[in-house]
Short mmCIF file of C-alpha atoms and ligand atoms in Angstrom, two decimals:
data_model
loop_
_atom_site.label_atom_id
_atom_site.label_comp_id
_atom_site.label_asym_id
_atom_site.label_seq_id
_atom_site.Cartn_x
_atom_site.Cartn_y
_atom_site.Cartn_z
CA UNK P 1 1.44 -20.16 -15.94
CA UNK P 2 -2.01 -20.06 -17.64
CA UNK P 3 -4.87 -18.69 -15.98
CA UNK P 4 -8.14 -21.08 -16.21
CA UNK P 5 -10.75 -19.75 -13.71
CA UNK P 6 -11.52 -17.17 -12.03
CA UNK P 7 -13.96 -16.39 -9.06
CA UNK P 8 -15.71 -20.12 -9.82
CA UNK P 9 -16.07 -19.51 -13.18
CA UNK P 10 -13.41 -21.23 -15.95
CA UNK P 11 -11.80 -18.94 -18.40
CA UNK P 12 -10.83 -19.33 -21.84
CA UNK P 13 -6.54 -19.98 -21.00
CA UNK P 14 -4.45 -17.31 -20.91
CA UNK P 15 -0.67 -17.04 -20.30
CA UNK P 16 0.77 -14.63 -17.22
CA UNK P 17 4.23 -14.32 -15.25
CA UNK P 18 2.26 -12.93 -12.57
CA UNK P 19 -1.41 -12.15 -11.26
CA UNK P 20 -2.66 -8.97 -9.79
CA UNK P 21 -5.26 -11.05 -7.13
CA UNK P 22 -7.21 -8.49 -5.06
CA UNK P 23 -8.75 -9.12 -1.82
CA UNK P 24 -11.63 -11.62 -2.26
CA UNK P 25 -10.31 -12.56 -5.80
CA UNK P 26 -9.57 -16.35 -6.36
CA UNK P 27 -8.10 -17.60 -9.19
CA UNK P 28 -6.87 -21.31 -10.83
CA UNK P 29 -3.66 -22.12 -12.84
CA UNK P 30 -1.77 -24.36 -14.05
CA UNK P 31 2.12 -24.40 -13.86
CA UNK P 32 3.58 -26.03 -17.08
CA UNK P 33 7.04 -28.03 -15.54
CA UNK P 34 9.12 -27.46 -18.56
CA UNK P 35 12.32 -26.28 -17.52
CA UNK P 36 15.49 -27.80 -16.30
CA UNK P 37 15.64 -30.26 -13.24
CA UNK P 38 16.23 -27.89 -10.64
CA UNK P 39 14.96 -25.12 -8.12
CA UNK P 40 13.24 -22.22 -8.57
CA UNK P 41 11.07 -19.42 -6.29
CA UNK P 42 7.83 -18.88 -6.60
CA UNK P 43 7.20 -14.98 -5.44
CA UNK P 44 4.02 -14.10 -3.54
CA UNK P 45 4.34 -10.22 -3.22
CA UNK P 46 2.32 -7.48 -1.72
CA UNK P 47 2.27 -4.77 -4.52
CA UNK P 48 3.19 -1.56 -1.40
CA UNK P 49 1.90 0.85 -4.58
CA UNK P 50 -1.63 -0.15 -3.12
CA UNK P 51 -0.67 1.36 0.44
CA UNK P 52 -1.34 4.64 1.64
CA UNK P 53 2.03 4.38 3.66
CA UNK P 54 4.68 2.56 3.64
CA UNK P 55 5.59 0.27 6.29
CA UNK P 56 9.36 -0.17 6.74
CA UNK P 57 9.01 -2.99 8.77
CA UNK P 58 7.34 -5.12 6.01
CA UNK P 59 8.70 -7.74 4.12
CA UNK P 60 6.37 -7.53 0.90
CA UNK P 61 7.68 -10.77 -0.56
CA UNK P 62 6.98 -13.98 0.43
CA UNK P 63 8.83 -16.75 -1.27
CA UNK P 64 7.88 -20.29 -1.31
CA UNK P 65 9.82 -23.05 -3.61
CA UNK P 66 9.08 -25.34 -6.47
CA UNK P 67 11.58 -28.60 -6.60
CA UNK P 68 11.80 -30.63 -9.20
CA UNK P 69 12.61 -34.54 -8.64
CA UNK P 70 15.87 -35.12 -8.56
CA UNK P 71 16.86 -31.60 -8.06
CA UNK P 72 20.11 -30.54 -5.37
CA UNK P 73 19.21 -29.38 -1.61
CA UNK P 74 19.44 -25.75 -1.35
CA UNK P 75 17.87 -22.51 -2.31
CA UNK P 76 17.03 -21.58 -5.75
CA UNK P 77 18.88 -18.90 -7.56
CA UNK P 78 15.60 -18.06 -10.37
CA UNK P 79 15.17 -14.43 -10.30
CA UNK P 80 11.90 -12.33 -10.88
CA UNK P 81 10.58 -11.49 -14.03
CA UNK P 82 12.12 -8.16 -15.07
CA UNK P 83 8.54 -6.55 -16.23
CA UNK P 84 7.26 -3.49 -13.31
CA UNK P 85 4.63 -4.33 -10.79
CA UNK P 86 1.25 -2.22 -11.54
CA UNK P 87 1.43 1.23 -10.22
CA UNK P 88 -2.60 1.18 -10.44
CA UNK P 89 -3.71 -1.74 -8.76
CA UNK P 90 -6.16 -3.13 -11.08
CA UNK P 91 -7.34 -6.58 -12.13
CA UNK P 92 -6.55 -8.18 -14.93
CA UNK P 93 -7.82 -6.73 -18.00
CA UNK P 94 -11.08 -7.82 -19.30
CA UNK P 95 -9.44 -8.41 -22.58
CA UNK P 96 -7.64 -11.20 -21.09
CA UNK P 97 -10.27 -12.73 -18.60
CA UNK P 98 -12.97 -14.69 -21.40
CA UNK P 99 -15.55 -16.98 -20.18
CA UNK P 100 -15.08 -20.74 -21.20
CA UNK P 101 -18.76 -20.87 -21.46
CA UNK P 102 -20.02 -17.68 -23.83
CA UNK P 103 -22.67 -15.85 -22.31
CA UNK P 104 -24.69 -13.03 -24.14
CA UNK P 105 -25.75 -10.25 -22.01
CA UNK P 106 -29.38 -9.39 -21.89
CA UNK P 107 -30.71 -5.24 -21.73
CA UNK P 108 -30.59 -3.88 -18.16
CA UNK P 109 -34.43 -3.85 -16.82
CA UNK P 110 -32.83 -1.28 -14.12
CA UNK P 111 -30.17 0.92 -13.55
CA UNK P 112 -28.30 1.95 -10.17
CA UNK P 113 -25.68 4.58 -9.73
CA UNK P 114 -23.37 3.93 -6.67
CA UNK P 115 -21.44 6.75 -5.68
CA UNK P 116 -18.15 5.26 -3.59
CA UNK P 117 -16.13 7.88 -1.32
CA UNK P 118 -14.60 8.38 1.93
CA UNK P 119 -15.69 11.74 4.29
CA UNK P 120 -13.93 12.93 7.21
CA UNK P 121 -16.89 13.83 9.81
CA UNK P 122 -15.57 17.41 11.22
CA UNK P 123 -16.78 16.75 14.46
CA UNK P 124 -14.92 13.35 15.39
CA UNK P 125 -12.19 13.45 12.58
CA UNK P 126 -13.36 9.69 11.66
CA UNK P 127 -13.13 8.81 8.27
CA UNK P 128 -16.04 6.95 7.15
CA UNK P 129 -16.30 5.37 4.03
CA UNK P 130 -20.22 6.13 1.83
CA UNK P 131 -22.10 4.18 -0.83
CA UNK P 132 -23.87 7.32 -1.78
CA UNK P 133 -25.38 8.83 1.22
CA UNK P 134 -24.95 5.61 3.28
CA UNK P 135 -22.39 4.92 5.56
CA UNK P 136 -23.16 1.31 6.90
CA UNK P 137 -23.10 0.03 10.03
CA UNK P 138 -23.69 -3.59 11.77
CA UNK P 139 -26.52 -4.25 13.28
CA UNK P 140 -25.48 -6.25 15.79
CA UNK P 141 -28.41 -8.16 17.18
CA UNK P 142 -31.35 -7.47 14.19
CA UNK P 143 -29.47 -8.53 11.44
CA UNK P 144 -31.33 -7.37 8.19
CA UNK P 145 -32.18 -11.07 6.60
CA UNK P 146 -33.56 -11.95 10.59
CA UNK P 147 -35.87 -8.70 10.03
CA UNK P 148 -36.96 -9.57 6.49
CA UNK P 149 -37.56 -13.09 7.51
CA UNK P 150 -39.91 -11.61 9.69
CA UNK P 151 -41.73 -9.46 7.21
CA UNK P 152 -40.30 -6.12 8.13
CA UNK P 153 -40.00 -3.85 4.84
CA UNK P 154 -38.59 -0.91 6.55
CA UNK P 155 -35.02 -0.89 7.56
CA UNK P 156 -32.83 1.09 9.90
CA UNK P 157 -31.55 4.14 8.21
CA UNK P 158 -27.57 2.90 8.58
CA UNK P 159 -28.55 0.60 5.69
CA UNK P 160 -28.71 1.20 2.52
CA UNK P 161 -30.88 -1.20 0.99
CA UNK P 162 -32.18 -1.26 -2.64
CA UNK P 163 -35.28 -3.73 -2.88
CA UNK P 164 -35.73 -5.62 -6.16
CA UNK P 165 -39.19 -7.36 -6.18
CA UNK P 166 -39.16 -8.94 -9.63
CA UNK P 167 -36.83 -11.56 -11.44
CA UNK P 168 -35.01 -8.83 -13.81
CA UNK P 169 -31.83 -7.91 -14.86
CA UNK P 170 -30.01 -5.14 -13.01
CA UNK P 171 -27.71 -3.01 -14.25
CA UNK P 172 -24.53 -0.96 -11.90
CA UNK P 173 -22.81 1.73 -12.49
CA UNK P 174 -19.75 1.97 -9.19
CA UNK P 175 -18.13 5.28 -9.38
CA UNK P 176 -15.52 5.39 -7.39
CA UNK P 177 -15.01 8.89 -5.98
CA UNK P 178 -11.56 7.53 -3.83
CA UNK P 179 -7.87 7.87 -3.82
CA UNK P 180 -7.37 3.86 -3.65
CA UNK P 181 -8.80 1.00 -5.57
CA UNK P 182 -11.84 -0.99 -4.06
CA UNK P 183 -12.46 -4.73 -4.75
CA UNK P 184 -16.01 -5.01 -4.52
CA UNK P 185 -17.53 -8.67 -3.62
CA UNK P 186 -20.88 -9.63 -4.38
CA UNK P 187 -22.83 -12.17 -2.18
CA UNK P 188 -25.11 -14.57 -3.76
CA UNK P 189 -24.53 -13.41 -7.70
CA UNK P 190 -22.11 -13.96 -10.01
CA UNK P 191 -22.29 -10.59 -12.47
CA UNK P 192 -21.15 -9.62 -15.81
CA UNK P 193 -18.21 -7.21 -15.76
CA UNK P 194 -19.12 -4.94 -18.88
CA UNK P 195 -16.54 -2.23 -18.06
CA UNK P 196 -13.99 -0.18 -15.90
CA UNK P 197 -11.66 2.73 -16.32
CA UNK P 198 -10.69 5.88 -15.30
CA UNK P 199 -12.57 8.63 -14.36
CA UNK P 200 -16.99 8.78 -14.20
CA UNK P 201 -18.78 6.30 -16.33
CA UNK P 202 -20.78 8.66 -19.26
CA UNK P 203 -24.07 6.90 -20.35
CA UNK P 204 -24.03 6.63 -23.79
CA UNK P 205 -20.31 7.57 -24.09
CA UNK P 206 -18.50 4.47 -21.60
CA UNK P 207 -18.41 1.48 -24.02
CA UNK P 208 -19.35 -1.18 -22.73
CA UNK P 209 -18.93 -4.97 -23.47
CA UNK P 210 -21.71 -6.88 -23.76
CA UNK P 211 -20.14 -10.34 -25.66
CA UNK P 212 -18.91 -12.78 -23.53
CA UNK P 213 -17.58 -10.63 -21.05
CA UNK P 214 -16.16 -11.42 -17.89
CA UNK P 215 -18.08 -13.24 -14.77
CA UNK P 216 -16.87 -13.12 -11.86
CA UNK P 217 -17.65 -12.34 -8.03
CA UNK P 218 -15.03 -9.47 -7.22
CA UNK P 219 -14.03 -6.66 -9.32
CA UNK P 220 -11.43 -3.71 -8.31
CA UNK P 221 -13.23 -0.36 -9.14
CA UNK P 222 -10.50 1.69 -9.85
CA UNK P 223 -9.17 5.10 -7.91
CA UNK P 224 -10.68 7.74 -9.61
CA UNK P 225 -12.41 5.17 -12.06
CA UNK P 226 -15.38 3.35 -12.83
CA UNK P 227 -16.75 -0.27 -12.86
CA UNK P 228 -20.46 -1.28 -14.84
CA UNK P 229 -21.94 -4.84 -13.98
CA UNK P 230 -24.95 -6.49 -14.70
CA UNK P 231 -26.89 -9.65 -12.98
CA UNK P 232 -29.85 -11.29 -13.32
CA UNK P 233 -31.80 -10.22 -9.69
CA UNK P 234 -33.05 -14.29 -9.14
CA UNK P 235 -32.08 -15.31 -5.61
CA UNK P 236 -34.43 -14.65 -2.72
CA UNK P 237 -32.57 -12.92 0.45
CA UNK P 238 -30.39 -9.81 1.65
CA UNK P 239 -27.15 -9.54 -0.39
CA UNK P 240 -24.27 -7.56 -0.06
CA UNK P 241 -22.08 -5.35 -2.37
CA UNK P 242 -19.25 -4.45 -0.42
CA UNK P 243 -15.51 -3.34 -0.31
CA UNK P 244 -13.63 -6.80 0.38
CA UNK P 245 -10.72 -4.67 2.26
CA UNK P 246 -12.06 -5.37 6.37
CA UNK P 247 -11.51 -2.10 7.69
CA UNK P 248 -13.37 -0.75 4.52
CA UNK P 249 -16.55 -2.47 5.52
CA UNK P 250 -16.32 -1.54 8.75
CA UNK P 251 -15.94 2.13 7.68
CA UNK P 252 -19.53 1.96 5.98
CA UNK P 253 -18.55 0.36 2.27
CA UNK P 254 -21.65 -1.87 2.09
CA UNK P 255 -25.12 -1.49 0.28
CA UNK P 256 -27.10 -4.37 0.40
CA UNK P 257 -30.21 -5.83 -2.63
CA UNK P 258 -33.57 -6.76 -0.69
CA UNK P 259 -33.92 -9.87 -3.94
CA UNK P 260 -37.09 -11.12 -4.29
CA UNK P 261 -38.69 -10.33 -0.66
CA UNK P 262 -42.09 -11.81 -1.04
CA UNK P 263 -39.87 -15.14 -1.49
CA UNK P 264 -37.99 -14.54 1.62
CA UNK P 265 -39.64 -17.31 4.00
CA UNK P 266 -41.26 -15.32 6.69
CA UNK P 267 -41.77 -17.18 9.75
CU1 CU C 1 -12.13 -0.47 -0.17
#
C-alpha cells in the first residue's frame, strides 16, 4: 500500500506492508488491486511489545477481508508478511514521511525543554505521570480557556501553562525520561517534526532536520529518547500537548500554551 497523508497533511507516496499508527495518529492509503481474483486478509494487530504486561486473554489480531469480484465464498488463505513487528514502538521514520507541499523551517524565536517521566508518590503508591514538575489535573468546573476568557492570567498550580504573547516560532525539545513510548498530540497546531531518537537531545550535537521535514499532529517520543518540534505560536486560545494514551492524561501528561492571550475574547 502507499502511504499519502498523514495527520491532515499529504505526503510525498511511499510504499509499506504495514504501518506502525500510534494512538491519535491517522493516516491515508491507497491499496493497489493487482493481484489475482481472489481473497485475502487484511491484519489489524496490536503490536503487545508496547505493553507493560501481557494479557493472555487478548486476541492482538484483528482480521478483516478484502474480496475481489468474482472471487469464491470462504476465508482467505494470504498469510502475513514475514518481516518482525517493531520491538520499539516508534513511528515511521522521518526519512520516509515527506511533505507533498515543501516547507522550509524558520529559526526558533524560543526554546522549551519538556522533561516527560512517571513518579511513584511514597505516600499513596500512585504513579503519576510529570511534564517537568507538573503533574496535571482537570479542573473540573473552571476550565482554563473559561478562566482566560475571563481575563484571569494566573492559573491553578496543577497546570502547567507556558504563555506565548507574540506571533513567533517556538521551538520543543520532549525528553522522554520513561520506560514506554508516548504519542504526544497537539491541539490547534500542526508542527514540524525536526527530530527523535534515543537517549537526551544535545543542543548543538542532535541533528536536526530543518528541509521539508515532517508535519504532522502526533509524534511518538520514544522510551528513553527524544522528540524536537517547531510551530509557528499563531492561534489565539489554551492548547494542549499531551500523551494521546487516556490513562496517561489522566495521570498528569498534559502542559498546555496560553497562545496569544490578549486575543483571547474576554467577555
Ligand atoms: Cu503516554
Amino acid at each position: 500500500m502507499t502511504v499519502i497523508e498523514a495527520d491532515g497533511v499529504n505526503m510525498q507516496p511511499v510504499q509499506v506492508n504495514r504501518i506502525p499508527i500510534h494512538v491519535a495518529q491517522r493516516y491515508s492509503v491507497i491499496v493497489n488491486a493487482s493481484q489475482a481474483v481472489g481473497n485475502y486478509w487484511i491484519r489489524a494487530v496490536l503490536n503487545t511489545n508496547c505493553f507493560n504486561v501481557n494479557n493472555p486473554a487478548l486476541n492482538p489480531t484483528v482480521l478483516g477481508v478484502i474480496q475481489y469480484e468474482g472471487a469464491p465464498a470462504g476465508n482467505p488463505s494470504s498469510t502475513d508478511w514475514s518481516t518482525a513487528y517493531g520491538l520499539d514502538c516508534l513511528d515511521l521514520t522521518l526519512d520516509m514521511l515527506q511533505p507533498y507541499i515543501p516547507q522550509s523551517v524558520p529559526d526558533a524565536d524560543v526554546q522549551y525543554v519538556l522533561d516527560i517521566s512517571f513518579q511513584t508518590i511514597a505516600a499513596s503508591h500512585i504513579n503519576l505521570g510529570y511534564i517537568n514538575s507538573t503533574s496535571w489535573s482537570p479542573l473540573m468546573s473552571n476550565p482554563t480557556l473559561f478562566s482566560a476568557n475571563q481575563g484571569v492570567s494566573t492559573f491553578d498550580p496543577s497546570q502547567f501553562i507556558i504563555t506565548l504573547n507574540s506571533t513567533q516560532v517556538v521551538e520543543l525539545v520532549l525528553n522522554n525520561l520513561d520506560e514506554g513510548a508516548h504519542p504526544f498530540h497537539f491541539h490547534g497546531h500542526v508542527f514540524w517534526v525536526l527530530g527523535w531518537g534515543a537517549g537526551s537531545y544535545e543542543p548543538g550535537k542532535t541533528q536536526l532536520n530543518t528541509t521539508n521535514p515532517l508535519r504532522r499532529d502526533t509524534s511518538t517520543i520514544p522510551a528513553f529518547g527524544y522528540t524536537v518540534v517547531r510551530f509557528v505560536n499563531d492561534n489565539p486560545g489554551l492548547w494542549a500537548l499531551h500523551c494521546h494514551i487516556e490513562w496517561h492524561v489522566e495521570a498528569g501528561l498534559l502542559v498546555q500554551f496560553n497562545s496569544l492571550p490578549n486575543q483571547i475574547k474576554v467577555s
